[in-house]
XYZ file of C-alpha atoms in Angstrom:
431
model
C 29.888 -53.537 43.292
C 29.586 -56.665 41.129
C 26.024 -57.745 40.538
C 24.988 -61.359 41.205
C 24.448 -63.516 38.131
C 20.598 -63.490 38.310
C 20.593 -59.670 38.027
C 22.895 -59.887 35.008
C 20.563 -62.431 33.404
C 17.576 -60.204 34.161
C 19.252 -57.225 32.496
C 20.001 -59.304 29.414
C 16.619 -61.017 29.090
C 14.152 -58.376 30.286
C 16.067 -55.128 30.346
C 15.055 -52.219 28.139
C 17.053 -49.103 27.456
C 15.790 -45.771 28.705
C 15.031 -44.848 25.102
C 12.750 -47.872 24.732
C 10.894 -46.973 27.934
C 10.518 -43.381 26.762
C 9.157 -44.445 23.372
C 6.610 -46.781 24.980
C 5.404 -44.166 27.465
C 5.222 -41.489 24.752
C 3.042 -43.826 22.721
C 0.699 -44.294 25.698
C 0.660 -40.517 26.166
C -0.322 -39.930 22.527
C -3.068 -42.571 22.824
C -4.507 -40.747 25.825
C -4.042 -43.685 28.223
C -1.297 -41.932 30.217
C -1.055 -38.389 31.542
C 1.985 -36.187 31.070
C 2.499 -36.138 34.834
C 2.479 -39.944 35.040
C 4.805 -40.229 32.034
C 7.350 -37.879 33.605
C 7.101 -39.605 37.014
C 7.756 -43.009 35.469
C 10.850 -41.588 33.765
C 11.925 -39.772 36.973
C 11.731 -36.407 35.211
C 10.419 -33.077 36.590
C 9.966 -34.542 40.061
C 8.754 -32.344 42.946
C 11.533 -30.696 44.905
C 12.991 -32.816 47.661
C 12.255 -31.187 51.008
C 14.904 -30.886 53.677
C 15.014 -33.486 56.387
C 13.918 -37.101 56.414
C 12.157 -38.681 53.451
C 10.519 -42.070 53.874
C 9.755 -43.925 50.653
C 6.732 -46.233 50.668
C 5.794 -48.297 47.634
C 2.255 -49.657 47.102
C 2.566 -52.495 44.628
C -1.196 -53.175 44.414
C -4.423 -51.299 45.090
C -4.891 -53.498 48.172
C -1.556 -52.182 49.482
C -2.255 -48.467 49.035
C -4.666 -47.904 51.933
C -2.387 -49.669 54.430
C 0.592 -47.675 53.073
C -1.220 -44.380 53.649
C -2.301 -45.351 57.170
C 1.178 -46.575 58.021
C 2.765 -43.294 56.957
C 0.201 -41.330 58.979
C 1.042 -43.411 62.052
C 4.808 -42.972 61.647
C 4.410 -39.237 61.029
C 2.602 -38.832 64.373
C 6.012 -39.235 66.055
C 7.975 -37.455 63.294
C 5.869 -34.440 62.267
C 8.502 -33.145 59.833
C 8.745 -36.472 57.982
C 7.891 -36.476 54.275
C 6.495 -39.641 52.711
C 7.020 -40.333 49.017
C 4.365 -42.944 48.215
C 5.020 -44.556 44.842
C 2.446 -46.704 43.060
C 2.683 -49.422 40.443
C 0.732 -48.995 37.178
C -2.970 -49.554 37.773
C -2.858 -48.329 41.370
C -4.862 -45.145 41.819
C -4.176 -42.542 44.520
C -6.773 -42.124 47.285
C -9.787 -39.924 46.590
C -10.244 -38.779 50.142
C -8.161 -36.959 52.708
C -4.400 -37.492 52.450
C -1.928 -37.282 55.326
C 0.107 -34.107 55.679
C 3.562 -34.572 54.199
C 2.565 -37.347 51.774
C 3.576 -37.077 48.109
C 1.872 -39.541 45.727
C 3.599 -40.396 42.465
C 4.008 -43.218 39.971
C 6.965 -45.521 40.555
C 9.906 -45.163 38.156
C 10.409 -47.670 35.377
C 12.739 -50.521 36.295
C 15.702 -49.306 34.226
C 19.133 -48.385 35.592
C 19.409 -44.761 34.435
C 15.808 -43.947 35.408
C 16.202 -45.621 38.797
C 19.444 -43.735 39.404
C 17.703 -40.391 38.727
C 14.902 -41.292 41.101
C 17.201 -42.296 43.960
C 19.599 -39.387 43.434
C 16.699 -36.954 43.574
C 14.813 -38.265 46.619
C 17.755 -39.720 48.630
C 15.304 -41.710 50.793
C 16.137 -42.528 54.391
C 14.229 -45.796 54.235
C 12.039 -47.889 51.938
C 8.873 -49.765 52.919
C 7.747 -52.037 50.091
C 4.139 -53.155 50.565
C 2.487 -55.865 48.530
C 5.049 -57.839 46.524
C 5.494 -57.408 42.743
C 9.154 -56.620 43.412
C 11.231 -54.657 40.882
C 14.757 -56.085 40.649
C 16.697 -53.072 39.334
C 15.001 -50.642 41.687
C 15.514 -52.763 44.780
C 19.087 -53.667 43.942
C 19.946 -49.984 43.445
C 18.305 -48.998 46.756
C 20.199 -51.771 48.541
C 23.522 -50.724 46.977
C 22.849 -47.124 48.075
C 22.525 -48.270 51.677
C 18.801 -47.509 51.918
C 17.251 -49.650 54.696
C 14.596 -51.800 52.996
C 11.556 -53.376 54.670
C 9.015 -55.658 52.954
C 5.464 -56.071 54.267
C 2.801 -58.398 52.920
C -0.612 -56.990 52.014
C -3.788 -58.953 51.194
C -4.020 -60.375 47.656
C -0.440 -59.267 46.983
C 1.886 -62.295 46.680
C 5.674 -62.066 46.923
C 6.282 -62.225 43.174
C 8.528 -60.259 40.841
C 7.143 -57.670 38.449
C 8.563 -59.064 35.225
C 7.153 -60.976 32.235
C 9.835 -63.688 31.977
C 11.099 -65.728 34.955
C 14.833 -65.670 35.634
C 16.367 -68.540 37.624
C 17.499 -67.479 41.096
C 16.349 -63.875 40.657
C 13.624 -63.848 43.308
C 15.983 -65.034 46.037
C 18.534 -62.408 44.974
C 15.868 -59.675 45.085
C 14.576 -60.760 48.502
C 18.127 -60.554 49.859
C 18.018 -56.804 49.147
C 15.675 -56.403 52.128
C 16.867 -55.893 55.683
C 13.591 -57.023 57.271
C 10.389 -58.772 56.196
C 6.918 -58.872 57.764
C 5.054 -61.981 56.602
C 1.537 -63.347 56.989
C 1.987 -67.124 56.714
C 4.425 -69.937 57.349
C 4.672 -70.442 53.590
C 5.854 -66.879 52.944
C 8.131 -67.030 55.996
C 9.833 -70.057 54.477
C 10.240 -68.172 51.206
C 12.269 -65.473 52.946
C 14.303 -68.016 54.892
C 15.235 -69.820 51.672
C 16.327 -66.477 50.223
C 18.936 -66.203 52.950
C 17.424 -63.887 55.585
C 18.012 -65.081 59.128
C 15.333 -65.539 61.778
C 15.930 -62.114 63.333
C 15.100 -60.440 60.017
C 11.698 -62.079 59.542
C 8.512 -61.666 61.582
C 5.240 -63.476 60.982
C 2.653 -60.931 62.107
C -0.074 -61.073 59.477
C -1.015 -58.750 56.654
C -0.640 -54.997 56.867
C -4.256 -53.914 56.471
C -6.314 -50.781 56.809
C -8.086 -49.891 59.999
C -5.091 -49.335 62.215
C -5.741 -45.718 63.191
C -8.598 -44.807 65.535
C -9.840 -41.195 65.623
C -8.517 -39.025 68.443
C -11.271 -37.718 70.701
C -11.243 -35.274 73.586
C -12.048 -36.961 76.911
C -13.742 -33.872 78.351
C -16.025 -33.534 75.322
C -16.769 -37.247 75.452
C -17.827 -37.009 79.110
C -19.980 -33.949 78.474
C -21.838 -35.406 75.495
C -22.272 -38.726 77.251
C -23.944 -36.891 80.138
C -26.086 -34.942 77.632
C -27.436 -38.152 76.135
C -27.840 -39.994 79.415
C -29.994 -43.091 78.965
C -31.493 -42.025 75.636
C -31.011 -44.383 72.686
C -28.917 -42.713 69.987
C -27.719 -43.363 66.465
C -25.294 -41.432 64.255
C -25.547 -40.633 60.538
C -22.106 -39.605 59.274
C -21.325 -37.328 56.330
C -24.859 -37.251 54.951
C -25.430 -35.799 51.491
C -28.443 -33.503 51.015
C -29.705 -35.833 48.279
C -29.916 -38.785 50.713
C -31.327 -36.827 53.656
C -34.947 -37.783 52.939
C -34.018 -41.466 53.355
C -32.252 -40.772 56.651
C -35.244 -38.836 58.002
C -37.626 -41.572 56.860
C -35.538 -44.126 58.753
C -35.488 -41.968 61.873
C -39.259 -41.460 61.878
C -39.731 -45.201 61.467
C -37.377 -45.951 64.365
C -39.046 -43.315 66.552
C -42.235 -45.386 66.485
C -40.328 -48.120 68.322
C -38.173 -45.891 70.548
C -39.855 -42.509 71.051
C -36.825 -40.983 72.866
C -34.422 -41.921 70.057
C -31.878 -39.218 69.190
C -30.313 -38.852 65.744
C -26.968 -37.050 65.544
C -25.912 -36.204 62.030
C -22.778 -34.791 60.367
C -22.918 -33.354 56.864
C -20.707 -34.150 53.930
C -20.949 -30.474 52.987
C -21.427 -28.174 56.002
C -22.726 -25.480 53.615
C -25.962 -27.490 53.272
C -26.808 -26.954 56.969
C -29.702 -24.520 56.389
C -31.266 -26.784 53.778
C -30.949 -29.783 56.103
C -32.616 -27.965 59.014
C -35.422 -26.805 56.728
C -36.032 -30.359 55.497
C -36.120 -31.623 59.090
C -38.724 -29.004 59.952
C -40.816 -29.949 56.904
C -40.703 -33.560 58.106
C -42.091 -32.485 61.486
C -38.885 -33.268 63.372
C -37.350 -31.099 66.101
C -33.784 -30.370 64.956
C -31.046 -27.874 65.847
C -27.552 -27.032 64.637
C -25.353 -28.466 67.383
C -22.234 -26.382 67.944
C -19.651 -27.081 70.629
C -21.476 -24.938 73.212
C -25.059 -26.121 72.598
C -26.675 -28.654 74.912
C -28.838 -31.600 73.863
C -32.277 -31.264 75.384
C -34.654 -34.138 76.089
C -37.112 -32.815 73.504
C -34.528 -32.701 70.722
C -34.957 -35.355 68.034
C -32.120 -34.478 65.643
C -28.797 -32.760 66.326
C -27.031 -31.602 63.146
C -23.326 -31.058 63.758
C -21.725 -27.860 62.550
C -18.176 -27.729 61.218
C -15.995 -30.399 59.639
C -16.939 -34.100 59.993
C -13.260 -34.988 60.329
C -13.156 -33.147 63.668
C -16.314 -34.669 65.183
C -17.281 -38.006 63.663
C -14.951 -40.062 65.871
C -16.678 -38.799 69.029
C -20.117 -39.822 67.816
C -18.952 -43.178 66.483
C -17.817 -43.769 70.051
C -21.068 -42.571 71.653
C -23.579 -44.095 69.236
C -23.945 -47.896 69.175
C -25.087 -47.698 65.526
C -23.620 -45.548 62.737
C -25.006 -45.055 59.250
C -22.204 -44.024 56.888
C -23.415 -41.505 54.341
C -22.520 -40.700 50.748
C -23.618 -44.281 50.095
C -27.348 -44.196 49.320
C -26.441 -41.973 46.386
C -23.465 -42.514 44.018
C -20.802 -40.536 45.907
C -18.548 -43.519 46.698
C -19.223 -43.850 50.423
C -17.069 -42.865 53.388
C -14.193 -44.632 55.151
C -15.775 -47.229 57.496
C -12.713 -47.857 59.649
C -13.143 -44.919 62.072
C -16.583 -46.261 63.021
C -15.218 -49.802 63.282
C -12.284 -48.731 65.435
C -14.607 -46.867 67.820
C -16.909 -49.876 68.303
C -20.012 -48.811 66.405
C -22.225 -51.152 64.362
C -22.173 -50.014 60.720
C -25.006 -49.522 58.222
C -24.396 -48.211 54.699
C -25.891 -47.910 51.245
C -24.804 -49.712 48.058
C -22.585 -46.945 46.635
C -19.266 -47.531 48.433
C -16.873 -48.007 45.507
C -14.385 -45.431 46.860
C -13.794 -47.741 49.844
C -14.839 -51.057 48.307
C -11.978 -53.107 49.776
C -12.676 -51.877 53.303
C -16.409 -52.564 53.109
C -15.829 -56.016 51.605
C -13.446 -56.910 54.426
C -15.903 -55.752 57.095
C -18.844 -57.470 55.383
C -16.947 -60.762 55.336
C -16.634 -60.479 59.114
C -20.383 -59.683 59.520
C -19.455 -56.223 60.775
C -21.679 -54.211 58.400
C -25.124 -54.327 56.847
C -26.110 -52.805 53.529
C -29.427 -51.039 52.924
C -30.928 -49.716 49.705
C -33.181 -46.895 50.927
C -34.775 -45.218 53.902
C -37.262 -48.030 54.438
C -34.524 -50.665 54.760
C -32.411 -48.308 56.849
C -35.307 -47.886 59.280
C -35.865 -51.656 59.438
C -32.206 -52.393 60.176
C -32.042 -49.560 62.665
C -35.042 -51.015 64.469
C -33.360 -54.429 64.689
C -30.161 -52.882 66.008
C -32.018 -51.060 68.754
C -31.597 -54.390 70.521
C -28.310 -53.891 72.405
C -27.248 -57.510 71.816
C -27.537 -57.200 68.040
C -25.604 -53.927 67.885
C -22.934 -55.248 70.253
C -22.290 -58.329 68.081
C -21.764 -56.217 64.967
C -19.684 -53.638 66.815
C -17.450 -56.333 68.301
C -16.868 -57.857 64.858
C -15.998 -54.439 63.412
C -13.647 -53.630 66.276
C -11.871 -56.976 65.962
C -11.186 -56.383 62.270
C -9.973 -52.832 62.890
C -7.784 -53.866 65.816
C -6.144 -56.590 63.717
C -4.893 -53.865 61.415
C -3.782 -51.836 64.431
C -1.518 -54.566 65.840
C 0.522 -54.941 62.664
C 0.575 -51.205 62.007
C 1.853 -50.524 65.534
C 4.669 -53.056 65.212
C 5.720 -51.879 61.767
C 5.601 -48.250 62.888
C 7.931 -49.009 65.811
C 10.278 -50.923 63.532
C 10.420 -48.077 61.023
C 11.090 -45.572 63.807
C 14.124 -47.657 64.807
C 15.288 -47.884 61.183
C 15.032 -44.117 60.716
C 16.801 -43.440 64.021
C 19.698 -45.706 63.039
C 19.919 -44.270 59.545
C 19.893 -40.744 60.950
C 23.018 -41.485 62.971
C 24.960 -42.961 60.056
C 27.476 -40.732 58.283
C 26.220 -39.471 54.934
């Protein structure tokens, strides 16, 4: 198939041979700024084996796009449990530190050179491409389009619809945008950009940015009813994924809050369940009545602290739902914090410490919407907890957090449905 003139100009002005790409990446490898794994991925060499069945390719062009890409794949995979997601990342985008969805493969995107791109596409044979966050790569997208791969573009925050190339080429952006079958935009300005590229109205939807926060934890209704009855009218707060090294601050805050609300219950999950005995011992030393709360234990009126046993991933959503206030652990000490979106999606006001760099974008977004408050130590945590014992104060924060999380959910739901349709159609096409 003949390539449009802008692609020919791009190849002449900005194109590099595979040898030139290899030499540059080998130099970065020798300087220690690139790993062998990243070097091979960017040359489409020694790739993981392609599994049987459907493979969905998602590309995160910026760090702001990666979290939404991961959540989107998790949502799509709920309805297609055998789906594999190849999530490629531009240089400078780092894979998530926390839990990753089953079936997700994270790798660096291939260099934008014809032979390298051809190896990548021939190996993975993707059933669809979701490009999140702009910084479009002309050779890669043109090759995917020519291979008949359905291509969908979605805007992410701070990720404009630009091309990833050092020298502008007249007419190239419009030619690249035409490679997409569908575009999800966030503004009238970006919608007009796609219209000028030649996509018709049915191919463009203005829905907003694809953002994190779209997936609420799944909780068991029977367990929810039982624990709600256990608590009754008692005030309750939840400390999630607490590190042993920050426990003294959490206990200090609880003792301070107990002076204002003597029936207050603290429910706590641990970042490392192996620290349970040490946590219970520290509670006892602090003069607090605490137990290890398994699934069969009841919460008595005299109990002051319930320490959850087992994995936080299986239980935190329930207590974010039950507790009007959640403190998110791993944040008073430099562990990077925990994902705040489950608490936001379940309607809990959020308190956290200063060390949240592992989820900095999420916390910044929630803070902008007045959905979180930061504390430095146990004293400040106790003060904020005392203020949020007022139901009106907690409800305002919780509503702000829920609104931000639900905004992400609306776009994620629509995109997930669209991708399901794309995969269904592609599945029926002859190969």
